[in-house]
Coordinates of C-alpha atoms in Angstrom, one line a residue:
M1086 CA 35.6 15.5 12.3
A1087 CA 34.0 12.1 12.1
K1088 CA 32.5 11.1 8.7
T1089 CA 28.8 10.3 8.9
N1090 CA 27.6 6.9 7.6
Y1091 CA 24.4 7.8 5.8
Y1092 CA 23.8 4.1 5.0
Q1093 CA 23.7 3.0 8.7
P1094 CA 20.2 1.5 9.2
D1095 CA 17.9 3.2 11.7
P1096 CA 15.7 0.4 13.2
K1097 CA 12.9 2.9 13.7
T1098 CA 12.5 3.9 10.1
D1099 CA 14.5 1.4 7.9
L1100 CA 14.0 -2.1 6.7
V1101 CA 16.9 -4.3 5.6
L1102 CA 17.2 -7.3 3.4
E1103 CA 20.6 -9.0 2.9
R1104 CA 21.3 -12.3 1.2
I1105 CA 24.0 -14.1 -0.7
V1106 CA 22.8 -15.2 -4.1
D1107 CA 24.6 -17.5 -6.6
V1108 CA 24.3 -15.2 -9.6
P1109 CA 27.1 -12.8 -10.6
R1110 CA 26.4 -9.2 -9.7
E1111 CA 26.6 -8.2 -13.3
L1112 CA 23.5 -10.4 -14.0
V1113 CA 21.7 -9.1 -10.8
W1114 CA 22.4 -5.6 -12.1
K1115 CA 21.1 -6.5 -15.6
A1116 CA 17.9 -7.9 -14.0
W1117 CA 17.3 -4.6 -12.1
T1118 CA 18.1 -2.3 -15.0
T1119 CA 16.4 -4.0 -18.0
P1120 CA 12.6 -3.4 -18.3
E1121 CA 12.1 -6.8 -20.0
H1122 CA 13.7 -8.6 -17.1
I1123 CA 11.8 -6.4 -14.5
L1124 CA 8.5 -7.6 -16.0
K1125 CA 9.5 -11.2 -15.3
W1126 CA 10.7 -11.1 -11.7
F1127 CA 10.0 -7.8 -9.9
T1128 CA 6.6 -8.6 -8.3
P1129 CA 6.1 -11.7 -6.2
A1130 CA 3.8 -14.3 -7.8
P1131 CA 0.9 -14.5 -8.1
W1132 CA 1.2 -10.7 -8.6
K1133 CA 2.6 -9.6 -11.9
T1134 CA 4.5 -6.6 -13.2
I1135 CA 2.8 -5.6 -16.4
D1136 CA 4.7 -2.4 -17.4
C1137 CA 8.1 -0.9 -16.7
E1138 CA 10.0 2.2 -17.8
I1139 CA 13.6 2.9 -16.9
D1140 CA 15.7 5.9 -17.7
L1141 CA 18.9 4.8 -15.9
R1142 CA 20.4 8.1 -14.8
P1143 CA 20.1 10.3 -11.7
G1144 CA 16.7 12.0 -12.0
G1145 CA 15.6 9.4 -14.6
I1146 CA 12.3 7.6 -14.3
F1147 CA 11.8 4.3 -12.6
R1148 CA 8.1 3.3 -13.2
T1149 CA 6.4 0.0 -12.8
T1150 CA 2.8 -1.1 -12.8
M1151 CA 1.8 -4.1 -10.7
L1152 CA -1.3 -6.3 -11.3
S1153 CA -2.9 -8.0 -8.3
P1154 CA -4.4 -11.5 -8.7
E1155 CA -7.8 -9.8 -8.6
G1156 CA -6.9 -7.7 -11.7
Q1157 CA -6.3 -4.4 -9.9
E1158 CA -3.5 -2.3 -11.3
F1159 CA -1.0 -0.5 -8.9
P1160 CA 1.2 2.1 -10.7
N1161 CA 4.4 3.1 -9.0
S1162 CA 6.6 5.9 -10.2
G1163 CA 9.7 7.6 -9.0
C1164 CA 13.3 8.4 -10.0
F1165 CA 16.8 7.2 -9.6
L1166 CA 19.0 9.2 -7.2
D1167 CA 22.4 7.4 -7.5
I1168 CA 23.8 4.8 -9.9
I1169 CA 27.1 3.0 -9.8
E1170 CA 27.0 0.3 -12.5
N1171 CA 27.1 -3.2 -11.0
E1172 CA 27.5 -1.8 -7.5
K1173 CA 24.7 0.6 -6.3
L1174 CA 21.2 1.6 -7.4
V1175 CA 19.3 4.2 -5.3
F1176 CA 15.7 5.0 -6.2
T1177 CA 12.7 6.7 -4.6
D1178 CA 9.1 7.4 -5.0
I1179 CA 9.5 10.6 -3.0
F1180 CA 10.5 12.3 -6.3
E1181 CA 9.2 12.1 -9.8
P1182 CA 11.6 12.2 -12.7
G1183 CA 13.8 15.3 -12.7
F1184 CA 13.7 15.3 -8.8
K1185 CA 10.3 16.9 -8.7
P1186 CA 8.6 16.2 -5.4
T1187 CA 5.6 13.9 -5.8
A1188 CA 2.2 15.2 -5.1
N1189 CA 1.4 12.4 -2.6
G1190 CA 4.7 12.8 -0.7
G1191 CA 6.0 9.4 -1.6
F1192 CA 6.7 6.4 0.6
F1193 CA 10.4 5.3 0.7
T1194 CA 13.9 5.3 -0.8
A1195 CA 15.7 2.1 -1.6
I1196 CA 19.4 1.7 -1.6
L1197 CA 20.5 -1.5 -3.4
T1198 CA 24.1 -2.5 -3.1
L1199 CA 25.8 -5.4 -4.9
E1200 CA 29.1 -6.9 -3.8
K1201 CA 31.0 -9.7 -5.4
H1202 CA 30.9 -12.8 -3.2
G1203 CA 32.8 -15.7 -4.8
N1204 CA 31.0 -16.5 -8.0
G1205 CA 27.8 -14.9 -6.6
T1206 CA 26.6 -11.6 -5.1
K1207 CA 26.0 -10.2 -1.7
Y1208 CA 22.7 -8.5 -2.2
H1209 CA 21.8 -5.7 0.3
V1210 CA 18.7 -3.5 0.3
L1211 CA 18.2 -0.7 2.7
A1212 CA 14.6 0.6 2.5
R1213 CA 14.4 4.0 4.2
H1214 CA 11.1 5.5 5.3
K1215 CA 10.3 9.0 6.4
D1216 CA 8.8 7.8 9.8
E1217 CA 8.1 4.8 11.9
E1218 CA 4.5 4.6 10.7
S1219 CA 5.7 4.3 7.0
R1220 CA 8.2 1.6 7.9
K1221 CA 5.7 -0.3 9.9
K1222 CA 3.2 -0.1 7.0
H1223 CA 5.8 -1.4 4.5
E1224 CA 6.7 -4.2 6.9
E1225 CA 3.1 -5.2 7.3
M1226 CA 2.6 -5.1 3.6
G1227 CA 5.1 -8.0 3.5
F1228 CA 8.4 -6.3 2.7
H1229 CA 10.6 -9.2 3.8
E1230 CA 8.4 -11.9 2.3
G1231 CA 7.8 -10.0 -0.9
W1232 CA 11.3 -8.8 -1.5
N1233 CA 12.7 -12.2 -0.7
A1234 CA 10.2 -13.9 -3.1
A1235 CA 11.1 -11.4 -5.8
L1236 CA 14.8 -12.0 -5.3
D1237 CA 14.2 -15.7 -5.7
Q1238 CA 12.4 -15.0 -9.0
L1239 CA 15.3 -12.8 -10.1
V1240 CA 17.8 -15.5 -9.4
E1241 CA 15.7 -18.1 -11.2
L1242 CA 15.3 -15.9 -14.2
M1243 CA 18.9 -14.9 -14.6
K1244 CA 20.0 -18.5 -14.3
A1245 CA 17.6 -19.4 -17.0
V1246 CA 18.5 -16.7 -19.5
H1247 CA 22.3 -16.8 -19.0

């Protein structure tokens, strides 16, 4: 029986970002798992992340609050599904902490994988959506531009602090 590849992107419902960055994966991991770091890079400027809570375990909370340039706050909450230190971080807004389904049904699940690449990291994000409409909405919100800009900020931050 053939083994199913659950991480194979579906172009109808998934968005993908993949880049090589010149920061070791341990530092990329630290940037993703330390609230103080998240506050400095997670939201593409001129937006800001003004609050973050992380309980780094399956079912643990991953919560951020983004602030628009106009001063409007956008809270986001979800939980971690899978964690392999320095290799994989899977989180979703479809569940609240403890795997409780969210009242609004959620939006997407992100699968972040980090692979050593020379002295840097192969950074891969698979953003999975429940349907084509959700994927399209996320893409139109600026998924590629926003996640690339945030990654640039992550790299800049981690080079500066280490």
